[in-house]
PDB file of C-alpha atoms in Angstrom:
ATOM      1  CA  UNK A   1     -19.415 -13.660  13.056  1.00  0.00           C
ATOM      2  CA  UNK A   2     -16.802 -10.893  12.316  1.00  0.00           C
ATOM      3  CA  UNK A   3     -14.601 -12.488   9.115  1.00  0.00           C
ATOM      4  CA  UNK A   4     -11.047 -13.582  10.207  1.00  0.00           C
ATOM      5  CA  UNK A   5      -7.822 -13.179   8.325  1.00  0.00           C
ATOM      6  CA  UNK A   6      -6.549 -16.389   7.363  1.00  0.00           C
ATOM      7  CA  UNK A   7      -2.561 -16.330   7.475  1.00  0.00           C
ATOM      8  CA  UNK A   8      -0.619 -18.397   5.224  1.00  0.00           C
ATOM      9  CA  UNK A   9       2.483 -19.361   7.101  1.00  0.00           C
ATOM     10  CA  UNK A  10       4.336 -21.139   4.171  1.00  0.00           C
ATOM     11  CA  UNK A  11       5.820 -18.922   1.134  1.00  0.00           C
ATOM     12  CA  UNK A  12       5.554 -21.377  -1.295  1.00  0.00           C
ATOM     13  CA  UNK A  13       1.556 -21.762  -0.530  1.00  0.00           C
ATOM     14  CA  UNK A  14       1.750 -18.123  -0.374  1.00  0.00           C
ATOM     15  CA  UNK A  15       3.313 -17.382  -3.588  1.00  0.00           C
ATOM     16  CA  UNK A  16       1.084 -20.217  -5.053  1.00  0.00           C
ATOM     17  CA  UNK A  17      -2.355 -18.573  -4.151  1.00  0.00           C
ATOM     18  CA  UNK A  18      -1.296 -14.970  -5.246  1.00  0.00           C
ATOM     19  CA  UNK A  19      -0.190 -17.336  -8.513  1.00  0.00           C
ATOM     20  CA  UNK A  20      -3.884 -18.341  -8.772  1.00  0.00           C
ATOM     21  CA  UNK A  21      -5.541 -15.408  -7.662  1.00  0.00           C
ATOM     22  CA  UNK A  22      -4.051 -12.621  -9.230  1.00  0.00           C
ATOM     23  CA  UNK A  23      -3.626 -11.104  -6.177  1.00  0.00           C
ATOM     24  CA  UNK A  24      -0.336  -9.593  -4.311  1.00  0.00           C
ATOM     25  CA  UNK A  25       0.904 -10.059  -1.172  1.00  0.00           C
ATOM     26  CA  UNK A  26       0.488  -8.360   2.522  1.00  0.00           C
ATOM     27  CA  UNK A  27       3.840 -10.266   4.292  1.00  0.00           C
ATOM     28  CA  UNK A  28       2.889  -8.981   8.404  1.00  0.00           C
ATOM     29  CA  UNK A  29       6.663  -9.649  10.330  1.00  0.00           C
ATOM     30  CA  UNK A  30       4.904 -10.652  13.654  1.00  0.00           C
ATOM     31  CA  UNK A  31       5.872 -11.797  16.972  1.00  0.00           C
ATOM     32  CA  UNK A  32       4.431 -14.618  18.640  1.00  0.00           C
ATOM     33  CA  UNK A  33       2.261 -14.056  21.696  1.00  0.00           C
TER      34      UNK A  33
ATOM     35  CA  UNK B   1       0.334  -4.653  13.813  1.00  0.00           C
ATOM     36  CA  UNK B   2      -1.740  -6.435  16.958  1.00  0.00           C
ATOM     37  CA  UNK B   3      -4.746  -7.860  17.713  1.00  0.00           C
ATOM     38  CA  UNK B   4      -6.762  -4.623  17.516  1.00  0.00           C
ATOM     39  CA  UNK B   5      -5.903  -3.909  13.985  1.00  0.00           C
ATOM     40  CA  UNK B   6      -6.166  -6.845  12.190  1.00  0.00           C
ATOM     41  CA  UNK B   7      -9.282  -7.887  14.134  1.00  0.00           C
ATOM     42  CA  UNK B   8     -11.094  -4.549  12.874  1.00  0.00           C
ATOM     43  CA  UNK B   9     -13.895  -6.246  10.200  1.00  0.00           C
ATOM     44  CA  UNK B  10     -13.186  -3.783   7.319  1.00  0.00           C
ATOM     45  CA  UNK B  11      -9.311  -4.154   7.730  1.00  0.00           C
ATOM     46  CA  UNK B  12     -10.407  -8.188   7.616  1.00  0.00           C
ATOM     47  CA  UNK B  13     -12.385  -7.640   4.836  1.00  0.00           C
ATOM     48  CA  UNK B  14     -10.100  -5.566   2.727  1.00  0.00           C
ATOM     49  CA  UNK B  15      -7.108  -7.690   3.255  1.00  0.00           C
ATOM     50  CA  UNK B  16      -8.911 -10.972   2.782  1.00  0.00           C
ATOM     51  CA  UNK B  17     -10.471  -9.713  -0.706  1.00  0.00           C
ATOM     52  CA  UNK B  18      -7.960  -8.003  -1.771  1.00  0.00           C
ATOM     53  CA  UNK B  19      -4.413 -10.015  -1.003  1.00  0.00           C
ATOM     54  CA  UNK B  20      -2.767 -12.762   0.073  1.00  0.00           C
ATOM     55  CA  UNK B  21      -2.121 -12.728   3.538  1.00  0.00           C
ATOM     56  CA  UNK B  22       1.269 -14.390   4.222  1.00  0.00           C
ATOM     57  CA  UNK B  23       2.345 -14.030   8.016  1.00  0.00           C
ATOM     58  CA  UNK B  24       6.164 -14.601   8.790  1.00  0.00           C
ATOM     59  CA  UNK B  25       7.246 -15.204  12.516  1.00  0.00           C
ATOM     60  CA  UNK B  26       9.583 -12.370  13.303  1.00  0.00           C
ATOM     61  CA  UNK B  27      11.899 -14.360  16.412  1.00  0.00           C
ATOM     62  CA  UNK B  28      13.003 -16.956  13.833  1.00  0.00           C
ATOM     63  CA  UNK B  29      15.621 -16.256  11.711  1.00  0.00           C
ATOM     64  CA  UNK B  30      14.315 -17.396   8.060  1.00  0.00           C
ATOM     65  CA  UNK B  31      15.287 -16.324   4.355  1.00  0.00           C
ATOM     66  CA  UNK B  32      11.994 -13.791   4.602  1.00  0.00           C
ATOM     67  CA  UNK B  33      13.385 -11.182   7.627  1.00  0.00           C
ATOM     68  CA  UNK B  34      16.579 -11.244   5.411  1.00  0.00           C
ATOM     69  CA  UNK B  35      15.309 -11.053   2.384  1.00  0.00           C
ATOM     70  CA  UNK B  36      13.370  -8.065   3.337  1.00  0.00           C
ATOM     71  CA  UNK B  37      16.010  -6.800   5.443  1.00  0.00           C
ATOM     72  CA  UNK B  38      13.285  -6.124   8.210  1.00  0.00           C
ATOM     73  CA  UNK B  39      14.595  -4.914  11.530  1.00  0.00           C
ATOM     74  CA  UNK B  40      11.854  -4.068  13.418  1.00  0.00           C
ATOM     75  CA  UNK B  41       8.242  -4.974  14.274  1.00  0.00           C
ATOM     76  CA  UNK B  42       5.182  -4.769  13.447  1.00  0.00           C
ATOM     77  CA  UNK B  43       6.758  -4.517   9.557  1.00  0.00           C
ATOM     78  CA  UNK B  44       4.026  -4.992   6.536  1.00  0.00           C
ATOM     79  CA  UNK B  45       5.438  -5.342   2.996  1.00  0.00           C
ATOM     80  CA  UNK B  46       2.883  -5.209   0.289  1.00  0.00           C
ATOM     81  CA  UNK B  47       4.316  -7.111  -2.367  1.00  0.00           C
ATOM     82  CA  UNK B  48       3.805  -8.396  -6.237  1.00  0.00           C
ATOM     83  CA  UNK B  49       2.780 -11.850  -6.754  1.00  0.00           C
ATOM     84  CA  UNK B  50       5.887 -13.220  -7.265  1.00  0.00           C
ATOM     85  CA  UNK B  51       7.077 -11.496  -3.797  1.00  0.00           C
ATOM     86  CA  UNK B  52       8.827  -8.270  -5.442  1.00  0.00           C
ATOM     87  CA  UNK B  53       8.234  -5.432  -2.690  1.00  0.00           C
ATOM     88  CA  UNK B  54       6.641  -2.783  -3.610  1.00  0.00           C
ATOM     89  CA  UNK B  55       5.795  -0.939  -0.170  1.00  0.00           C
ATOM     90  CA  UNK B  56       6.089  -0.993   3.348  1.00  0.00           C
ATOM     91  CA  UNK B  57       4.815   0.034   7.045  1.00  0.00           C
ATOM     92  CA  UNK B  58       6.735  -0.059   9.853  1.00  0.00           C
ATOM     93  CA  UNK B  59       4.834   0.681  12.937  1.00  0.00           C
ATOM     94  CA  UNK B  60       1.809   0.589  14.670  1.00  0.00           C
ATOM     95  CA  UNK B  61      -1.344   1.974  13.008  1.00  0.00           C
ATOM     96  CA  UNK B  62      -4.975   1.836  13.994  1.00  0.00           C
ATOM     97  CA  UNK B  63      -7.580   0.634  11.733  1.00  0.00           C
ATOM     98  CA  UNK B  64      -9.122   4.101  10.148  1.00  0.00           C
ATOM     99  CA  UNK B  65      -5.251   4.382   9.658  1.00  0.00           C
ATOM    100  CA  UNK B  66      -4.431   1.043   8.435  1.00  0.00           C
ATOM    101  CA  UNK B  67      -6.960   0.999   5.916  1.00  0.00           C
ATOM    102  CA  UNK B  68      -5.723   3.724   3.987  1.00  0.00           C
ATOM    103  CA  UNK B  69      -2.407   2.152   4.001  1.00  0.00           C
ATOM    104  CA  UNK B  70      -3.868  -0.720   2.820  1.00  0.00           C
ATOM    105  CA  UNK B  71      -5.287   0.709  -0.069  1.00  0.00           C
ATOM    106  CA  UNK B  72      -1.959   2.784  -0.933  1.00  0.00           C
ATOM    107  CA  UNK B  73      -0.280  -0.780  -0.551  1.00  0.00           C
ATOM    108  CA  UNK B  74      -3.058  -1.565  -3.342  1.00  0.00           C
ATOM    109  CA  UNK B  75      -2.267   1.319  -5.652  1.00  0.00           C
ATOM    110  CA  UNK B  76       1.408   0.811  -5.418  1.00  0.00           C
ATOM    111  CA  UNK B  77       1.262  -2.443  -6.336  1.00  0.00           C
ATOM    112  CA  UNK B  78      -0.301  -1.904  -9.117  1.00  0.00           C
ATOM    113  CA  UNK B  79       1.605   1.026 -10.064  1.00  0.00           C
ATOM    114  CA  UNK B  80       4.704  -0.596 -10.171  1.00  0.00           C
ATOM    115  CA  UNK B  81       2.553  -3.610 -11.828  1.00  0.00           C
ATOM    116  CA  UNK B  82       1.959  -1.234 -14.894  1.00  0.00           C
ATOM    117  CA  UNK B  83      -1.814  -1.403 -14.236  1.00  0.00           C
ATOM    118  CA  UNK B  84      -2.088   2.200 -14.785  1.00  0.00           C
ATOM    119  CA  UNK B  85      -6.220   2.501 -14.550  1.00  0.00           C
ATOM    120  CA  UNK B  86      -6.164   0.456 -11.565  1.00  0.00           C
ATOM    121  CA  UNK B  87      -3.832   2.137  -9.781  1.00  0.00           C
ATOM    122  CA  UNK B  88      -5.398   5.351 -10.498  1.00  0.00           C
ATOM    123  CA  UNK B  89      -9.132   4.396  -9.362  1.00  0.00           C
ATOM    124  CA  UNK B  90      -6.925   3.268  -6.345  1.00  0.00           C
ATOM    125  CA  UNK B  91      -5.590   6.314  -5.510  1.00  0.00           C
ATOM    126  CA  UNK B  92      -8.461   8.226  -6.774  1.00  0.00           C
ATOM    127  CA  UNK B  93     -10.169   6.158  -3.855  1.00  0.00           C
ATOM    128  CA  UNK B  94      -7.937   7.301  -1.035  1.00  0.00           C
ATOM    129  CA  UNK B  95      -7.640  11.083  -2.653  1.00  0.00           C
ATOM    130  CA  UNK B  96     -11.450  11.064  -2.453  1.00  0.00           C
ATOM    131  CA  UNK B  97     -12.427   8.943   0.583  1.00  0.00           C
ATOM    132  CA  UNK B  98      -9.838  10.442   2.896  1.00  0.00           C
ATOM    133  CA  UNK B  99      -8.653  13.703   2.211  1.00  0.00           C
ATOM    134  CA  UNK B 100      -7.981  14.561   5.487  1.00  0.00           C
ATOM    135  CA  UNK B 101      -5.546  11.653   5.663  1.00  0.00           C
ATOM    136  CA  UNK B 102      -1.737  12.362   5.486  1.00  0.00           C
ATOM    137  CA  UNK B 103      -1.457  10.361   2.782  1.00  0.00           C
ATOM    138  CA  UNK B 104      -3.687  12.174   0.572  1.00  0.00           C
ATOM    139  CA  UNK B 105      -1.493  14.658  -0.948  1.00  0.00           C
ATOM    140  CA  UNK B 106       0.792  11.507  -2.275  1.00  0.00           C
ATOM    141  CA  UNK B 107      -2.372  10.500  -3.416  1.00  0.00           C
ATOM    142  CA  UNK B 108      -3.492  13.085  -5.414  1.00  0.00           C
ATOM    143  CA  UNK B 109       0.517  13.044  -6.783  1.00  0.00           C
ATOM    144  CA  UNK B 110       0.140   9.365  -7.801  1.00  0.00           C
ATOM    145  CA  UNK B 111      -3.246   9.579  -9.379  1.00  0.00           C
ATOM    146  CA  UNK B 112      -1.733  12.491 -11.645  1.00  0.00           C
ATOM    147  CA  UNK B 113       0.919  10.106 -12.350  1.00  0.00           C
ATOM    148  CA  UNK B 114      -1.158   6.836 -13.341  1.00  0.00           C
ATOM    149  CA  UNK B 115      -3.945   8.612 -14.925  1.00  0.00           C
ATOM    150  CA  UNK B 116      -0.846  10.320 -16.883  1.00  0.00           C
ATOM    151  CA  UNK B 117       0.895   7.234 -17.621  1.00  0.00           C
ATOM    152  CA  UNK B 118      -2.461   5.584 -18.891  1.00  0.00           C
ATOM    153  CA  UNK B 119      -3.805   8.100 -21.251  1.00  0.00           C
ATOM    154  CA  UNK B 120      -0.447   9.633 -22.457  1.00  0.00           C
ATOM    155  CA  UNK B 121      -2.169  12.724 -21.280  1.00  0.00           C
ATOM    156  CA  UNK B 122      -0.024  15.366 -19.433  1.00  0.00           C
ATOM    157  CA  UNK B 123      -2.994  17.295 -18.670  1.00  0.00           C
ATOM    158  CA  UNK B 124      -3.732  15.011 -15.782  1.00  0.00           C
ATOM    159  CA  UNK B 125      -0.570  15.842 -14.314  1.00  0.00           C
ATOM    160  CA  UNK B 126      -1.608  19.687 -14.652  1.00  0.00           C
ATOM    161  CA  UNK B 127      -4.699  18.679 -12.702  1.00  0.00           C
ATOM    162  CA  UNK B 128      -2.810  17.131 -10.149  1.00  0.00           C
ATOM    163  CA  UNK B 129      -0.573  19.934  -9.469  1.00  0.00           C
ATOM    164  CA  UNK B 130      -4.068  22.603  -9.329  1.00  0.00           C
ATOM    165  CA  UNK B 131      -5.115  19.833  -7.013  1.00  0.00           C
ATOM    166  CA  UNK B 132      -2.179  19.781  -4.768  1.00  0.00           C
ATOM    167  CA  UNK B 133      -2.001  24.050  -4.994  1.00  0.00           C
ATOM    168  CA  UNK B 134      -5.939  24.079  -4.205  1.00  0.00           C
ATOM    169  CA  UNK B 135      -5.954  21.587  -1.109  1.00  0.00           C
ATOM    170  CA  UNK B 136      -2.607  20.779  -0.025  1.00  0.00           C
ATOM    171  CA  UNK B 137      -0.441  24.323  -0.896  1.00  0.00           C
ATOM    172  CA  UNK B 138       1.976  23.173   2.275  1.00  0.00           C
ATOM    173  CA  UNK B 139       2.317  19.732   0.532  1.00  0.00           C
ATOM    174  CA  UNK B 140       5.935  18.273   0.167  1.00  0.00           C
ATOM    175  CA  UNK B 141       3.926  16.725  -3.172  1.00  0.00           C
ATOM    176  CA  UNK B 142       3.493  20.039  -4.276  1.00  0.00           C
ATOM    177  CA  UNK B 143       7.203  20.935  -4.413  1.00  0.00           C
ATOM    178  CA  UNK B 144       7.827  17.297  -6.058  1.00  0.00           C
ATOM    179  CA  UNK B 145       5.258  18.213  -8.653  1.00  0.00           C
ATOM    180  CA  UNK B 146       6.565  21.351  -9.211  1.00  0.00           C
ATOM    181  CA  UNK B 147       8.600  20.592 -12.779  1.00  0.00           C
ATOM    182  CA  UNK B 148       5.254  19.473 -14.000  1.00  0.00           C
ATOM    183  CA  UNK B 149       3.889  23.261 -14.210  1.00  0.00           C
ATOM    184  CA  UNK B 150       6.616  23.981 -16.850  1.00  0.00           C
ATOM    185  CA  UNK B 151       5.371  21.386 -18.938  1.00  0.00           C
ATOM    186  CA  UNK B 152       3.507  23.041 -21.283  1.00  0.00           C
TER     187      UNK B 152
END
């Protein structure tokens, strides 16, 4: 099964995770379909 | 940046491993859009972890694209980060893996720069510009690199 982005939708559970992770973040502005 | 983009396995993969993915809805006013000051959609900021922006992509872009983005968005990060060795296996990565890409001459521009900034070594930068003259001679980088041939 092809491996699906999972969005964080919340910037405080965003900024959180990259916290923990040590990773940065990709912010996508999208529009809802 | 659409369904067909972010549905592409290795632009999964790459994004999933290597950052958080944080989606903000455009059509609602929030803090984020202003913030930001995006204007216009699809916009992708690559930021630190504490939300600091470091790059951006406004447009469309196709997966083989994307993915080079994705790994500039990498190298800048961590340029900007201070992680000089990181940022230059990063852009040693896109210099080497897609030199047909028109982001490759930044590339090669940056790596001189990181591998520069962490080895105190100015020869690197003397590299990049042979680089830039040997595969890119119609390079904007080129020009930008240019004071670097005086330093001697």
């Amino acid at each position: 099964m092809p491996e699906e982005i999972r969005w964080l939708t919340d910037e405080a559970a965003a900024l959180g995770e990259a916290s923990l992770s040590a990773r940065p973040l990709l912010v996508d502005f999208a529009r809802k379909r | 940046m659409g369904t067909v983009t972010y549905s592409s396995e290795q632009v999964a993969r790459y994004i999933s491993g290597n950052f958080v993915p944080w989606r903000v809805d455009y059509d609602t006013e929030s803090v984020q859009l202003r913030r930001y000051n995006v204007f216009w959609t699809p916009t992708v900021i690559f930021a630190d972890g504490k939300g600091n922006e470091r790059a951006r992509i406004t447009g469309y872009l196709p997966p083989d694209t994307f993915i080079i983005y994705l790994l500039m968005g990498s190298a800048r990060v961590a340029l900007a980060g201070h992680n000089y060795s990181e940022a230059a296996e990063l852009f040693d990565e896109v210099a080497r893996e897609f030199p047909g890409s028109a982001l490759a001459p930044e590339a090669v521009y940056f790596r001189g720069i990181a591998r520069q900034k962490a080895t105190a070594d100015d020869g690197h930068l003397d590299d990049a510009v042979a680089d830039l003259e040997r595969l890119y001679p119609e390079s904007e980088w080129l020009i930008r690199a240019g004071p670097w041939k005086d330093e001697d």
